[in-house]
Amino acid sequence: MTETRNPIPPFTAETAARKVQAAEDAWNTRDPEKVAQAYSVDTVWRNRDQTITGRDQVIAFLTTKWDRELDYQLRKNLWAFTDDQIAVRFQYEWHDHDGQWWRSYGNELWRFDAHGYMTHREASINDRPISQEERRITPGRGELPTW
């Protein structure tokens, strides 16, 4: 029997926003095992130029990501939703091992099963080098800066 991961489809504006905030909160832990639990065991991702299939690959991907993207801080905002899909815009900031700070911008499209697990994730992401003084992303609720 599959456990339910609330909120579950069909989404409303309130439940879609809660799903987005839960994702932001989980990703900001930078704990690959914890984050992977939100995805179906056979989840399929397109992340930049990579295709990732299944929770084990999600865990490996996130482990590598956060070994490279240090002091990662993410913000996500709900963009749109349907019964079982959510679109978000996001920004996150991180620095590399050389101390260069980066802001990564993008959009994600998510699809969920009836139990509330994400079965598909498509992420389009662009990176821009920034100075430490340009940092503006803090975890929490609120709208992202528009530009």
mmCIF file of C-alpha atoms in Angstrom:
data_model
loop_
_atom_site.group_PDB
_atom_site.id
_atom_site.type_symbol
_atom_site.label_atom_id
_atom_site.label_comp_id
_atom_site.label_asym_id
_atom_site.label_seq_id
_atom_site.Cartn_x
_atom_site.Cartn_y
_atom_site.Cartn_z
ATOM 1 C CA MET A 1 0.000 0.000 0.000
ATOM 2 C CA THR A 2 1.305 3.451 -0.924
ATOM 3 C CA GLU A 3 1.260 6.152 1.716
ATOM 4 C CA THR A 4 -0.315 9.479 0.871
ATOM 5 C CA ARG A 5 1.909 12.538 0.581
ATOM 6 C CA ASN A 6 -0.386 15.490 1.255
ATOM 7 C CA PRO A 7 -1.575 17.621 -0.314
ATOM 8 C CA ILE A 8 -2.844 15.341 -3.074
ATOM 9 C CA PRO A 9 -4.470 16.088 -6.430
ATOM 10 C CA PRO A 10 -6.748 17.573 -7.525
ATOM 11 C CA PHE A 11 -5.015 20.785 -6.468
ATOM 12 C CA THR A 12 -6.589 24.076 -5.474
ATOM 13 C CA ALA A 13 -4.710 27.375 -5.299
ATOM 14 C CA GLU A 14 -4.186 26.761 -1.574
ATOM 15 C CA THR A 15 -3.012 23.148 -1.834
ATOM 16 C CA ALA A 16 -0.764 23.869 -4.840
ATOM 17 C CA ALA A 17 0.890 26.704 -2.883
ATOM 18 C CA ARG A 18 1.369 24.359 0.089
ATOM 19 C CA LYS A 19 2.995 21.747 -2.189
ATOM 20 C CA VAL A 20 5.383 24.400 -3.545
ATOM 21 C CA GLN A 21 6.316 25.614 -0.050
ATOM 22 C CA ALA A 22 6.882 22.029 1.119
ATOM 23 C CA ALA A 23 9.233 21.476 -1.827
ATOM 24 C CA GLU A 24 11.159 24.666 -1.045
ATOM 25 C CA ASP A 25 11.462 23.713 2.618
ATOM 26 C CA ALA A 26 12.677 20.199 1.778
ATOM 27 C CA TRP A 27 15.233 21.315 -0.832
ATOM 28 C CA ASN A 28 16.655 23.909 1.574
ATOM 29 C CA THR A 29 17.578 21.090 3.975
ATOM 30 C CA ARG A 30 20.053 19.911 1.315
ATOM 31 C CA ASP A 31 19.293 16.348 2.465
ATOM 32 C CA PRO A 32 19.053 14.141 -0.667
ATOM 33 C CA GLU A 33 17.351 11.263 1.176
ATOM 34 C CA LYS A 34 14.667 13.538 2.606
ATOM 35 C CA VAL A 35 14.059 15.354 -0.676
ATOM 36 C CA ALA A 36 13.807 12.092 -2.642
ATOM 37 C CA GLN A 37 10.879 10.919 -0.517
ATOM 38 C CA ALA A 38 8.598 13.438 -2.276
ATOM 39 C CA TYR A 39 9.072 11.645 -5.606
ATOM 40 C CA SER A 40 7.554 8.402 -6.856
ATOM 41 C CA VAL A 41 9.948 5.442 -6.916
ATOM 42 C CA ASP A 42 9.905 5.613 -10.747
ATOM 43 C CA THR A 43 10.020 9.414 -11.045
ATOM 44 C CA VAL A 44 11.458 10.862 -14.256
ATOM 45 C CA TRP A 45 13.290 14.184 -14.315
ATOM 46 C CA ARG A 46 14.708 16.350 -17.010
ATOM 47 C CA ASN A 47 17.139 18.663 -15.288
ATOM 48 C CA ARG A 48 19.127 20.903 -17.625
ATOM 49 C CA ASP A 49 20.681 18.366 -20.021
ATOM 50 C CA GLN A 50 20.229 15.308 -17.811
ATOM 51 C CA THR A 51 17.528 12.686 -17.543
ATOM 52 C CA ILE A 52 17.188 11.173 -14.073
ATOM 53 C CA THR A 53 15.011 8.133 -13.425
ATOM 54 C CA GLY A 54 14.008 6.755 -10.035
ATOM 55 C CA ARG A 55 14.686 7.772 -6.443
ATOM 56 C CA ASP A 56 18.179 6.244 -6.357
ATOM 57 C CA GLN A 57 19.262 8.447 -9.260
ATOM 58 C CA VAL A 58 17.571 11.448 -7.615
ATOM 59 C CA ILE A 59 19.597 10.856 -4.445
ATOM 60 C CA ALA A 60 22.845 10.489 -6.422
ATOM 61 C CA PHE A 61 22.078 13.617 -8.468
ATOM 62 C CA LEU A 62 21.241 15.733 -5.415
ATOM 63 C CA THR A 63 24.300 14.493 -3.508
ATOM 64 C CA THR A 64 26.560 15.592 -6.368
ATOM 65 C CA LYS A 65 24.633 18.854 -6.776
ATOM 66 C CA TRP A 66 25.023 19.918 -3.164
ATOM 67 C CA ASP A 67 28.661 18.823 -3.023
ATOM 68 C CA ARG A 68 29.239 21.357 -5.824
ATOM 69 C CA GLU A 69 26.639 24.053 -4.981
ATOM 70 C CA LEU A 70 27.713 25.194 -1.519
ATOM 71 C CA ASP A 71 25.499 27.181 0.895
ATOM 72 C CA TYR A 72 22.574 26.622 -1.476
ATOM 73 C CA GLN A 73 19.456 28.701 -0.695
ATOM 74 C CA LEU A 74 16.283 28.286 -2.752
ATOM 75 C CA ARG A 75 13.021 30.191 -3.210
ATOM 76 C CA LYS A 76 10.074 28.818 -5.215
ATOM 77 C CA ASN A 77 6.797 30.491 -6.164
ATOM 78 C CA LEU A 78 3.669 28.945 -7.609
ATOM 79 C CA TRP A 79 3.128 30.012 -11.204
ATOM 80 C CA ALA A 80 0.147 27.886 -12.313
ATOM 81 C CA PHE A 81 -1.586 24.588 -11.599
ATOM 82 C CA THR A 82 -4.115 22.094 -12.924
ATOM 83 C CA ASP A 83 -5.690 19.078 -11.240
ATOM 84 C CA ASP A 84 -2.432 17.082 -11.067
ATOM 85 C CA GLN A 85 0.248 19.482 -12.338
ATOM 86 C CA ILE A 86 2.064 22.475 -10.877
ATOM 87 C CA ALA A 87 4.350 25.025 -12.544
ATOM 88 C CA VAL A 88 6.809 27.031 -10.441
ATOM 89 C CA ARG A 89 9.383 29.712 -10.948
ATOM 90 C CA PHE A 90 12.435 29.609 -8.748
ATOM 91 C CA GLN A 91 15.740 31.241 -7.934
ATOM 92 C CA TYR A 92 18.554 29.870 -5.869
ATOM 93 C CA GLU A 93 21.976 31.101 -4.876
ATOM 94 C CA TRP A 94 25.102 29.152 -4.099
ATOM 95 C CA HIS A 95 28.858 29.397 -4.329
ATOM 96 C CA ASP A 96 31.385 27.059 -5.847
ATOM 97 C CA HIS A 97 34.577 25.732 -4.261
ATOM 98 C CA ASP A 98 36.476 28.770 -5.615
ATOM 99 C CA GLY A 99 34.151 31.139 -3.723
ATOM 100 C CA GLN A 100 32.287 32.436 -6.797
ATOM 101 C CA TRP A 101 28.615 33.111 -6.033
ATOM 102 C CA TRP A 102 25.912 32.167 -8.549
ATOM 103 C CA ARG A 103 22.214 32.877 -8.945
ATOM 104 C CA SER A 104 20.296 30.182 -10.788
ATOM 105 C CA TYR A 105 16.894 31.026 -12.281
ATOM 106 C CA GLY A 106 14.325 28.783 -13.811
ATOM 107 C CA ASN A 107 10.962 27.182 -14.210
ATOM 108 C CA GLU A 108 9.796 23.717 -13.306
ATOM 109 C CA LEU A 109 6.829 21.651 -14.437
ATOM 110 C CA TRP A 110 5.652 18.960 -12.022
ATOM 111 C CA ARG A 111 3.151 16.099 -12.401
ATOM 112 C CA PHE A 112 1.786 14.130 -9.433
ATOM 113 C CA ASP A 113 0.163 10.754 -8.932
ATOM 114 C CA ALA A 114 -3.048 10.245 -6.948
ATOM 115 C CA HIS A 115 -1.034 9.730 -3.740
ATOM 116 C CA GLY A 116 0.713 13.118 -3.982
ATOM 117 C CA TYR A 117 4.135 11.875 -5.180
ATOM 118 C CA MET A 118 5.828 13.731 -8.012
ATOM 119 C CA THR A 119 6.135 11.448 -11.030
ATOM 120 C CA HIS A 120 7.651 13.930 -13.484
ATOM 121 C CA ARG A 121 9.816 17.014 -13.071
ATOM 122 C CA GLU A 122 11.118 19.171 -15.919
ATOM 123 C CA ALA A 123 13.521 21.950 -14.977
ATOM 124 C CA SER A 124 14.910 24.684 -17.196
ATOM 125 C CA ILE A 125 17.708 26.547 -15.408
ATOM 126 C CA ASN A 126 20.074 29.413 -16.214
ATOM 127 C CA ASP A 127 23.046 30.460 -14.080
ATOM 128 C CA ARG A 128 24.528 33.925 -13.595
ATOM 129 C CA PRO A 129 27.646 34.787 -11.603
ATOM 130 C CA ILE A 130 26.983 37.343 -8.851
ATOM 131 C CA SER A 131 29.000 39.003 -6.139
ATOM 132 C CA GLN A 132 28.365 38.156 -2.503
ATOM 133 C CA GLU A 133 26.862 41.642 -2.098
ATOM 134 C CA GLU A 134 24.242 40.872 -4.779
ATOM 135 C CA ARG A 135 22.810 37.939 -2.848
ATOM 136 C CA ARG A 136 19.091 38.275 -2.142
ATOM 137 C CA ILE A 137 17.613 34.792 -1.764
ATOM 138 C CA THR A 138 16.566 33.721 1.689
ATOM 139 C CA PRO A 139 14.394 30.725 2.456
ATOM 140 C CA GLY A 140 10.852 31.397 3.500
ATOM 141 C CA ARG A 141 7.567 32.557 2.191
ATOM 142 C CA GLY A 142 7.123 35.497 -0.117
ATOM 143 C CA GLU A 143 7.361 36.522 -3.707
ATOM 144 C CA LEU A 144 10.622 36.267 -5.583
ATOM 145 C CA PRO A 145 12.117 39.433 -7.042
ATOM 146 C CA THR A 146 10.937 39.828 -10.620
ATOM 147 C CA TRP A 147 14.329 40.678 -12.129
#
